[in-house]
Amino acid sequence: GCDASILLEAEGGEAEAPGNAGVGGFEVIGAAKKRVESLCPGVVSCADIVMLAARDAVALSDGPDYELPTGRRDGRISSLALASHLPEVNDPIRVLKAKFHAKGLSEKDLVLLTAAHTLGTAACFLTSKRLYNFSGRGDPDPTISPRFLPRLKSFCPLNSDFVRRIPLDWASEFEFDDHILRNVVTGFAVLASDAQLTEDRKTRQVLESYVGGGHATSSFGADFAEAMVKMGRIGVKTGSQGEIRKICGKVN
């Protein structure tokens, strides 16, 4: 849930879940928390800071700026077991849909929240199976565009480590736009989970509503913001639940 549990420094904590591999920026949230605490101690939670930082990162990258409800409180537990439901890079589309549905998120939300991959990078090891052993016979994913496959392999050679990273949106990795969805439709997706969006009728219809193939819309930014707000209400702690941490990495 949205209680900043991933920030807690704990052995066997949520940050160690496979679905959180490569998540960074903890020091940015920590610095923001320190600054906020100096101005209004005990008022703003780490959970709210995470959500506000995500919103501002999108806005500063030419994406939508949207109103975001606050008032979340921080959790006191960080558990690897409680993070077992996170989406994984090699999940098939039926599993991705089931994980999103379990949290009250629709196929449209799945597509829109995947589009957050318009920003940032991923570790090359996350592409290894897709590039070099997709079906267990040493073959690549056949949905990868023949024009894109050589570039991916040259950037992420076999047995690439965690350090080597690849842009998730080759055309505009520092700009928030819908180009990542165009990549998915045309076979230029970097991650297997992104490419899976074309394997389901409902998610493909959502994709095509933004990038063509019928009745294209221009509401991508507003719809993304709506999906982010919706996700930001999952598992929220309020009132007497949880606490307002003084330091994001530790319980009070």
PDB file of N, CA, C and O in Angstrom, residues 154-203:
ATOM      1  N   SER A 154      23.026  -5.261 -28.671  1.00  0.00           N
ATOM      2  CA  SER A 154      24.316  -4.559 -28.591  1.00  0.00           C
ATOM      3  C   SER A 154      24.423  -3.748 -27.316  1.00  0.00           C
ATOM      4  O   SER A 154      25.506  -3.605 -26.738  1.00  0.00           O
ATOM      5  N   PHE A 155      23.291  -3.230 -26.854  1.00  0.00           N
ATOM      6  CA  PHE A 155      23.300  -2.439 -25.625  1.00  0.00           C
ATOM      7  C   PHE A 155      23.317  -3.317 -24.389  1.00  0.00           C
ATOM      8  O   PHE A 155      23.926  -2.967 -23.377  1.00  0.00           O
ATOM      9  N   CYS A 156      22.641  -4.464 -24.467  1.00  0.00           N
ATOM     10  CA  CYS A 156      22.559  -5.394 -23.339  1.00  0.00           C
ATOM     11  C   CYS A 156      23.066  -6.774 -23.788  1.00  0.00           C
ATOM     12  O   CYS A 156      22.255  -7.664 -24.093  1.00  0.00           O
ATOM     13  N   PRO A 157      24.379  -6.962 -23.878  1.00  0.00           N
ATOM     14  CA  PRO A 157      24.895  -8.269 -24.291  1.00  0.00           C
ATOM     15  C   PRO A 157      24.546  -9.356 -23.286  1.00  0.00           C
ATOM     16  O   PRO A 157      24.142  -9.070 -22.152  1.00  0.00           O
ATOM     17  N   LEU A 158      24.667 -10.598 -23.706  1.00  0.00           N
ATOM     18  CA  LEU A 158      24.339 -11.735 -22.857  1.00  0.00           C
ATOM     19  C   LEU A 158      25.075 -11.647 -21.530  1.00  0.00           C
ATOM     20  O   LEU A 158      26.260 -11.308 -21.484  1.00  0.00           O
ATOM     21  N   ASN A 159      24.364 -11.959 -20.439  1.00  0.00           N
ATOM     22  CA  ASN A 159      24.920 -11.942 -19.083  1.00  0.00           C
ATOM     23  C   ASN A 159      25.296 -10.538 -18.608  1.00  0.00           C
ATOM     24  O   ASN A 159      26.225 -10.368 -17.818  1.00  0.00           O
ATOM     25  N   SER A 160      24.557  -9.522 -19.094  1.00  0.00           N
ATOM     26  CA  SER A 160      24.761  -8.162 -18.595  1.00  0.00           C
ATOM     27  C   SER A 160      24.469  -8.116 -17.103  1.00  0.00           C
ATOM     28  O   SER A 160      23.609  -8.839 -16.593  1.00  0.00           O
ATOM     29  N   ASP A 161      25.172  -7.254 -16.391  1.00  0.00           N
ATOM     30  CA  ASP A 161      24.993  -7.190 -14.937  1.00  0.00           C
ATOM     31  C   ASP A 161      23.957  -6.143 -14.553  1.00  0.00           C
ATOM     32  O   ASP A 161      23.307  -5.540 -15.400  1.00  0.00           O
ATOM     33  N   PHE A 162      23.824  -5.952 -13.257  1.00  0.00           N
ATOM     34  CA  PHE A 162      22.820  -5.037 -12.722  1.00  0.00           C
ATOM     35  C   PHE A 162      23.178  -3.588 -13.018  1.00  0.00           C
ATOM     36  O   PHE A 162      22.300  -2.735 -13.122  1.00  0.00           O
ATOM     37  N   VAL A 163      24.474  -3.300 -13.159  1.00  0.00           N
ATOM     38  CA  VAL A 163      24.918  -1.912 -13.290  1.00  0.00           C
ATOM     39  C   VAL A 163      24.558  -1.334 -14.658  1.00  0.00           C
ATOM     40  O   VAL A 163      24.154  -0.179 -14.771  1.00  0.00           O
ATOM     41  N   ARG A 164      24.726  -2.119 -15.693  1.00  0.00           N
ATOM     42  CA  ARG A 164      24.453  -1.617 -17.045  1.00  0.00           C
ATOM     43  C   ARG A 164      22.949  -1.402 -17.219  1.00  0.00           C
ATOM     44  O   ARG A 164      22.154  -2.307 -17.000  1.00  0.00           O
ATOM     45  N   ARG A 165      22.575  -0.193 -17.621  1.00  0.00           N
ATOM     46  CA  ARG A 165      21.160   0.164 -17.686  1.00  0.00           C
ATOM     47  C   ARG A 165      20.784   0.636 -19.093  1.00  0.00           C
ATOM     48  O   ARG A 165      21.625   1.139 -19.839  1.00  0.00           O
ATOM     49  N   ILE A 166      19.511   0.471 -19.408  1.00  0.00           N
ATOM     50  CA  ILE A 166      19.018   0.764 -20.748  1.00  0.00           C
ATOM     51  C   ILE A 166      17.798   1.681 -20.640  1.00  0.00           C
ATOM     52  O   ILE A 166      16.954   1.501 -19.757  1.00  0.00           O
ATOM     53  N   PRO A 167      17.683   2.688 -21.517  1.00  0.00           N
ATOM     54  CA  PRO A 167      16.493   3.549 -21.494  1.00  0.00           C
ATOM     55  C   PRO A 167      15.242   2.735 -21.803  1.00  0.00           C
ATOM     56  O   PRO A 167      15.244   1.880 -22.690  1.00  0.00           O
ATOM     57  N   LEU A 168      14.163   3.007 -21.093  1.00  0.00           N
ATOM     58  CA  LEU A 168      12.910   2.310 -21.342  1.00  0.00           C
ATOM     59  C   LEU A 168      12.158   2.898 -22.532  1.00  0.00           C
ATOM     60  O   LEU A 168      11.349   2.212 -23.157  1.00  0.00           O
ATOM     61  N   ASP A 169      12.423   4.152 -22.842  1.00  0.00           N
ATOM     62  CA  ASP A 169      11.811   4.811 -23.997  1.00  0.00           C
ATOM     63  C   ASP A 169      12.943   5.422 -24.809  1.00  0.00           C
ATOM     64  O   ASP A 169      13.461   6.490 -24.483  1.00  0.00           O
ATOM     65  N   TRP A 170      13.332   4.743 -25.881  1.00  0.00           N
ATOM     66  CA  TRP A 170      14.502   5.160 -26.645  1.00  0.00           C
ATOM     67  C   TRP A 170      14.343   6.541 -27.257  1.00  0.00           C
ATOM     68  O   TRP A 170      15.326   7.257 -27.432  1.00  0.00           O
ATOM     69  N   ALA A 171      13.154   6.922 -27.600  1.00  0.00           N
ATOM     70  CA  ALA A 171      12.966   8.186 -28.319  1.00  0.00           C
ATOM     71  C   ALA A 171      13.003   9.399 -27.405  1.00  0.00           C
ATOM     72  O   ALA A 171      13.430  10.471 -27.823  1.00  0.00           O
ATOM     73  N   SER A 172      12.538   9.235 -26.161  1.00  0.00           N
ATOM     74  CA  SER A 172      12.401  10.419 -25.306  1.00  0.00           C
ATOM     75  C   SER A 172      12.455  10.022 -23.831  1.00  0.00           C
ATOM     76  O   SER A 172      11.491  10.209 -23.103  1.00  0.00           O
ATOM     77  N   GLU A 173      13.578   9.483 -23.403  1.00  0.00           N
ATOM     78  CA  GLU A 173      13.669   8.948 -22.043  1.00  0.00           C
ATOM     79  C   GLU A 173      13.596  10.016 -20.952  1.00  0.00           C
ATOM     80  O   GLU A 173      13.335   9.704 -19.797  1.00  0.00           O
ATOM     81  N   PHE A 174      13.825  11.287 -21.303  1.00  0.00           N
ATOM     82  CA  PHE A 174      13.780  12.356 -20.304  1.00  0.00           C
ATOM     83  C   PHE A 174      12.524  13.215 -20.426  1.00  0.00           C
ATOM     84  O   PHE A 174      12.395  14.226 -19.753  1.00  0.00           O
ATOM     85  N   GLU A 175      11.614  12.814 -21.294  1.00  0.00           N
ATOM     86  CA  GLU A 175      10.390  13.594 -21.523  1.00  0.00           C
ATOM     87  C   GLU A 175       9.174  12.707 -21.310  1.00  0.00           C
ATOM     88  O   GLU A 175       9.108  11.585 -21.829  1.00  0.00           O
ATOM     89  N   PHE A 176       8.206  13.214 -20.554  1.00  0.00           N
ATOM     90  CA  PHE A 176       6.982  12.465 -20.342  1.00  0.00           C
ATOM     91  C   PHE A 176       6.062  12.656 -21.544  1.00  0.00           C
ATOM     92  O   PHE A 176       5.607  13.760 -21.822  1.00  0.00           O
ATOM     93  N   ASP A 177       5.802  11.563 -22.272  1.00  0.00           N
ATOM     94  CA  ASP A 177       4.891  11.601 -23.409  1.00  0.00           C
ATOM     95  C   ASP A 177       4.345  10.198 -23.655  1.00  0.00           C
ATOM     96  O   ASP A 177       4.649   9.266 -22.908  1.00  0.00           O
ATOM     97  N   ASP A 178       3.549  10.050 -24.699  1.00  0.00           N
ATOM     98  CA  ASP A 178       2.933   8.751 -24.978  1.00  0.00           C
ATOM     99  C   ASP A 178       3.763   7.893 -25.926  1.00  0.00           C
ATOM    100  O   ASP A 178       3.302   6.852 -26.397  1.00  0.00           O
ATOM    101  N   HIS A 179       5.012   8.297 -26.182  1.00  0.00           N
ATOM    102  CA  HIS A 179       5.820   7.556 -27.143  1.00  0.00           C
ATOM    103  C   HIS A 179       6.080   6.124 -26.693  1.00  0.00           C
ATOM    104  O   HIS A 179       6.215   5.216 -27.520  1.00  0.00           O
ATOM    105  N   ILE A 180       6.134   5.884 -25.380  1.00  0.00           N
ATOM    106  CA  ILE A 180       6.349   4.532 -24.879  1.00  0.00           C
ATOM    107  C   ILE A 180       5.250   3.594 -25.368  1.00  0.00           C
ATOM    108  O   ILE A 180       5.491   2.417 -25.663  1.00  0.00           O
ATOM    109  N   LEU A 181       4.024   4.098 -25.476  1.00  0.00           N
ATOM    110  CA  LEU A 181       2.915   3.268 -25.953  1.00  0.00           C
ATOM    111  C   LEU A 181       3.064   2.960 -27.441  1.00  0.00           C
ATOM    112  O   LEU A 181       2.722   1.861 -27.898  1.00  0.00           O
ATOM    113  N   ARG A 182       3.575   3.911 -28.187  1.00  0.00           N
ATOM    114  CA  ARG A 182       3.846   3.665 -29.609  1.00  0.00           C
ATOM    115  C   ARG A 182       4.939   2.597 -29.753  1.00  0.00           C
ATOM    116  O   ARG A 182       4.878   1.751 -30.652  1.00  0.00           O
ATOM    117  N   ASN A 183       5.926   2.651 -28.870  1.00  0.00           N
ATOM    118  CA  ASN A 183       6.973   1.625 -28.886  1.00  0.00           C
ATOM    119  C   ASN A 183       6.381   0.237 -28.681  1.00  0.00           C
ATOM    120  O   ASN A 183       6.762  -0.726 -29.349  1.00  0.00           O
ATOM    121  N   VAL A 184       5.476   0.129 -27.727  1.00  0.00           N
ATOM    122  CA  VAL A 184       4.867  -1.162 -27.417  1.00  0.00           C
ATOM    123  C   VAL A 184       4.132  -1.709 -28.632  1.00  0.00           C
ATOM    124  O   VAL A 184       4.279  -2.883 -29.000  1.00  0.00           O
ATOM    125  N   VAL A 185       3.348  -0.870 -29.278  1.00  0.00           N
ATOM    126  CA  VAL A 185       2.535  -1.307 -30.420  1.00  0.00           C
ATOM    127  C   VAL A 185       3.402  -1.723 -31.601  1.00  0.00           C
ATOM    128  O   VAL A 185       3.070  -2.668 -32.328  1.00  0.00           O
ATOM    129  N   THR A 186       4.542  -1.062 -31.787  1.00  0.00           N
ATOM    130  CA  THR A 186       5.370  -1.308 -32.971  1.00  0.00           C
ATOM    131  C   THR A 186       6.516  -2.291 -32.734  1.00  0.00           C
ATOM    132  O   THR A 186       7.350  -2.481 -33.613  1.00  0.00           O
ATOM    133  N   GLY A 187       6.559  -2.914 -31.542  1.00  0.00           N
ATOM    134  CA  GLY A 187       7.598  -3.906 -31.287  1.00  0.00           C
ATOM    135  C   GLY A 187       8.896  -3.336 -30.756  1.00  0.00           C
ATOM    136  O   GLY A 187       9.928  -4.015 -30.789  1.00  0.00           O
ATOM    137  N   PHE A 188       8.856  -2.102 -30.255  1.00  0.00           N
ATOM    138  CA  PHE A 188      10.052  -1.448 -29.725  1.00  0.00           C
ATOM    139  C   PHE A 188      10.037  -1.362 -28.193  1.00  0.00           C
ATOM    140  O   PHE A 188      10.741  -0.546 -27.613  1.00  0.00           O
ATOM    141  N   ALA A 189       9.233  -2.199 -27.546  1.00  0.00           N
ATOM    142  CA  ALA A 189       9.221  -2.231 -26.088  1.00  0.00           C
ATOM    143  C   ALA A 189      10.507  -2.867 -25.578  1.00  0.00           C
ATOM    144  O   ALA A 189      10.987  -3.856 -26.135  1.00  0.00           O
ATOM    145  N   VAL A 190      11.045  -2.330 -24.496  1.00  0.00           N
ATOM    146  CA  VAL A 190      12.265  -2.877 -23.903  1.00  0.00           C
ATOM    147  C   VAL A 190      11.938  -4.043 -22.973  1.00  0.00           C
ATOM    148  O   VAL A 190      12.598  -5.084 -23.002  1.00  0.00           O
ATOM    149  N   LEU A 191      10.919  -3.895 -22.142  1.00  0.00           N
ATOM    150  CA  LEU A 191      10.587  -4.907 -21.148  1.00  0.00           C
ATOM    151  C   LEU A 191       9.514  -5.862 -21.666  1.00  0.00           C
ATOM    152  O   LEU A 191       8.581  -5.460 -22.363  1.00  0.00           O
ATOM    153  N   ALA A 192       9.626  -7.124 -21.259  1.00  0.00           N
ATOM    154  CA  ALA A 192       8.648  -8.127 -21.654  1.00  0.00           C
ATOM    155  C   ALA A 192       7.255  -7.781 -21.136  1.00  0.00           C
ATOM    156  O   ALA A 192       6.258  -7.976 -21.837  1.00  0.00           O
ATOM    157  N   SER A 193       7.173  -7.254 -19.925  1.00  0.00           N
ATOM    158  CA  SER A 193       5.868  -6.906 -19.359  1.00  0.00           C
ATOM    159  C   SER A 193       5.204  -5.786 -20.148  1.00  0.00           C
ATOM    160  O   SER A 193       3.971  -5.761 -20.291  1.00  0.00           O
ATOM    161  N   ASP A 194       5.979  -4.840 -20.676  1.00  0.00           N
ATOM    162  CA  ASP A 194       5.417  -3.786 -21.520  1.00  0.00           C
ATOM    163  C   ASP A 194       4.860  -4.391 -22.807  1.00  0.00           C
ATOM    164  O   ASP A 194       3.744  -4.074 -23.232  1.00  0.00           O
ATOM    165  N   ALA A 195       5.633  -5.278 -23.427  1.00  0.00           N
ATOM    166  CA  ALA A 195       5.211  -5.905 -24.679  1.00  0.00           C
ATOM    167  C   ALA A 195       3.950  -6.736 -24.504  1.00  0.00           C
ATOM    168  O   ALA A 195       3.161  -6.890 -25.444  1.00  0.00           O
ATOM    169  N   GLN A 196       3.731  -7.260 -23.303  1.00  0.00           N
ATOM    170  CA  GLN A 196       2.569  -8.099 -23.038  1.00  0.00           C
ATOM    171  C   GLN A 196       1.246  -7.342 -23.209  1.00  0.00           C
ATOM    172  O   GLN A 196       0.196  -7.961 -23.369  1.00  0.00           O
ATOM    173  N   LEU A 197       1.285  -6.032 -23.189  1.00  0.00           N
ATOM    174  CA  LEU A 197       0.060  -5.250 -23.333  1.00  0.00           C
ATOM    175  C   LEU A 197      -0.610  -5.473 -24.685  1.00  0.00           C
ATOM    176  O   LEU A 197      -1.805  -5.213 -24.839  1.00  0.00           O
ATOM    177  N   THR A 198       0.144  -5.954 -25.668  1.00  0.00           N
ATOM    178  CA  THR A 198      -0.444  -6.207 -26.984  1.00  0.00           C
ATOM    179  C   THR A 198      -1.080  -7.592 -27.066  1.00  0.00           C
ATOM    180  O   THR A 198      -1.735  -7.913 -28.060  1.00  0.00           O
ATOM    181  N   GLU A 199      -0.893  -8.424 -26.034  1.00  0.00           N
ATOM    182  CA  GLU A 199      -1.340  -9.817 -26.081  1.00  0.00           C
ATOM    183  C   GLU A 199      -2.762 -10.015 -25.556  1.00  0.00           C
ATOM    184  O   GLU A 199      -3.253 -11.144 -25.527  1.00  0.00           O
ATOM    185  N   ASP A 200      -3.406  -8.967 -25.140  1.00  0.00           N
ATOM    186  CA  ASP A 200      -4.758  -9.051 -24.587  1.00  0.00           C
ATOM    187  C   ASP A 200      -5.658  -8.081 -25.344  1.00  0.00           C
ATOM    188  O   ASP A 200      -5.262  -6.944 -25.652  1.00  0.00           O
ATOM    189  N   ARG A 201      -6.870  -8.508 -25.650  1.00  0.00           N
ATOM    190  CA  ARG A 201      -7.778  -7.679 -26.450  1.00  0.00           C
ATOM    191  C   ARG A 201      -8.071  -6.346 -25.778  1.00  0.00           C
ATOM    192  O   ARG A 201      -8.017  -5.290 -26.416  1.00  0.00           O
ATOM    193  N   LYS A 202      -8.359  -6.361 -24.475  1.00  0.00           N
ATOM    194  CA  LYS A 202      -8.741  -5.127 -23.785  1.00  0.00           C
ATOM    195  C   LYS A 202      -7.566  -4.161 -23.675  1.00  0.00           C
ATOM    196  O   LYS A 202      -7.729  -2.953 -23.913  1.00  0.00           O
ATOM    197  N   THR A 203      -6.385  -4.658 -23.280  1.00  0.00           N
ATOM    198  CA  THR A 203      -5.249  -3.748 -23.144  1.00  0.00           C
ATOM    199  C   THR A 203      -4.797  -3.223 -24.502  1.00  0.00           C
ATOM    200  O   THR A 203      -4.378  -2.069 -24.623  1.00  0.00           O
TER     201      THR A 203
END
